[in-house]
Amino acid sequence: MTNVAGRFVAVEWLGAVFGAAGALVLSWDASWSKWGWAGFLVSNMFLIALGIRKRLWGFLLMQIVFLYTSINGIAHYF
């Protein structure tokens, strides 16, 4: 595995971990659950980078839409 490939494996995992953490935090319906939107935002940024690098255009489009929903969530809950 080249160094660049290794970095994008890390990007994939970071995107997955932040996305899962965002979903868990948001689902708890606590006063601090709004921070789940921030987890989603970080996840979107990692996964957008992955989609661009790997030329996964459908995946990239989905992440751009999810980025919009993350920003919308942050704007409404903070």
CSV table of C-alpha atoms in Angstrom, one decimal:
chain,number,residue,atom,x,y,z
A,1,MET,CA,0.0,0.0,0.0
A,2,THR,CA,1.4,3.4,-1.0
A,3,ASN,CA,1.4,6.3,1.4
A,4,VAL,CA,-1.3,8.0,-0.5
A,5,ALA,CA,-3.5,4.9,-0.4
A,6,GLY,CA,-2.9,4.6,3.3
A,7,ARG,CA,-4.0,8.2,3.9
A,8,PHE,CA,-7.3,7.6,2.1
A,9,VAL,CA,-8.0,4.5,4.1
A,10,ALA,CA,-7.6,6.7,7.1
A,11,VAL,CA,-9.9,9.3,5.5
A,12,GLU,CA,-12.5,6.6,4.8
A,13,TRP,CA,-12.4,5.4,8.5
A,14,LEU,CA,-12.4,8.9,9.9
A,15,GLY,CA,-15.5,9.7,7.8
A,16,ALA,CA,-17.2,6.5,9.0
A,17,VAL,CA,-16.4,7.1,12.6
A,18,PHE,CA,-17.5,10.7,12.7
A,19,GLY,CA,-20.7,9.8,10.8
A,20,ALA,CA,-21.5,7.0,13.2
A,21,ALA,CA,-20.7,9.2,16.2
A,22,GLY,CA,-22.9,12.0,14.9
A,23,ALA,CA,-25.8,9.6,14.4
A,24,LEU,CA,-25.4,8.2,17.9
A,25,VAL,CA,-25.1,11.6,19.6
A,26,LEU,CA,-28.1,12.9,17.7
A,27,SER,CA,-30.2,9.9,18.5
A,28,TRP,CA,-29.8,10.3,22.3
A,29,ASP,CA,-32.2,13.4,22.3
A,30,ALA,CA,-30.2,15.1,25.1
A,31,SER,CA,-29.5,18.8,25.5
A,32,TRP,CA,-26.1,18.2,23.9
A,33,SER,CA,-27.4,16.1,21.0
A,34,LYS,CA,-27.1,19.0,18.6
A,35,TRP,CA,-23.3,18.2,18.5
A,36,GLY,CA,-24.3,15.2,16.4
A,37,TRP,CA,-24.6,17.7,13.5
A,38,ALA,CA,-21.0,18.7,14.0
A,39,GLY,CA,-20.0,15.0,13.8
A,40,PHE,CA,-21.9,14.7,10.5
A,41,LEU,CA,-20.2,17.9,9.2
A,42,VAL,CA,-16.7,16.5,9.9
A,43,SER,CA,-17.7,13.2,8.4
A,44,ASN,CA,-19.0,14.9,5.2
A,45,MET,CA,-15.7,16.7,4.7
A,46,PHE,CA,-13.7,13.5,5.0
A,47,LEU,CA,-16.1,11.6,2.7
A,48,ILE,CA,-16.2,14.4,0.1
A,49,ALA,CA,-12.4,14.2,-0.1
A,50,LEU,CA,-12.6,10.5,-0.5
A,51,GLY,CA,-15.3,10.7,-3.2
A,52,ILE,CA,-13.2,13.3,-5.2
A,53,ARG,CA,-10.0,11.3,-4.8
A,54,LYS,CA,-11.6,8.0,-5.9
A,55,ARG,CA,-13.8,9.6,-8.5
A,56,LEU,CA,-17.0,8.2,-7.0
A,57,TRP,CA,-19.3,10.8,-8.5
A,58,GLY,CA,-22.6,9.4,-7.2
A,59,PHE,CA,-21.2,9.0,-3.7
A,60,LEU,CA,-19.8,12.5,-3.9
A,61,LEU,CA,-23.2,13.9,-4.9
A,62,MET,CA,-24.8,12.2,-1.9
A,63,GLN,CA,-22.1,13.6,0.4
A,64,ILE,CA,-22.7,17.1,-0.9
A,65,VAL,CA,-26.4,16.8,-0.2
A,66,PHE,CA,-25.5,15.4,3.3
A,67,LEU,CA,-23.2,18.4,3.8
A,68,TYR,CA,-26.1,20.7,3.1
A,69,THR,CA,-28.2,18.9,5.7
A,70,SER,CA,-25.4,19.1,8.2
A,71,ILE,CA,-25.0,22.8,7.7
A,72,ASN,CA,-28.8,23.2,7.9
A,73,GLY,CA,-28.9,21.2,11.2
A,74,ILE,CA,-26.1,23.3,12.7
A,75,ALA,CA,-27.9,26.5,11.6
A,76,HIS,CA,-31.1,25.5,13.2
A,77,TYR,CA,-29.8,23.9,16.5
A,78,PHE,CA,-27.0,26.3,17.5
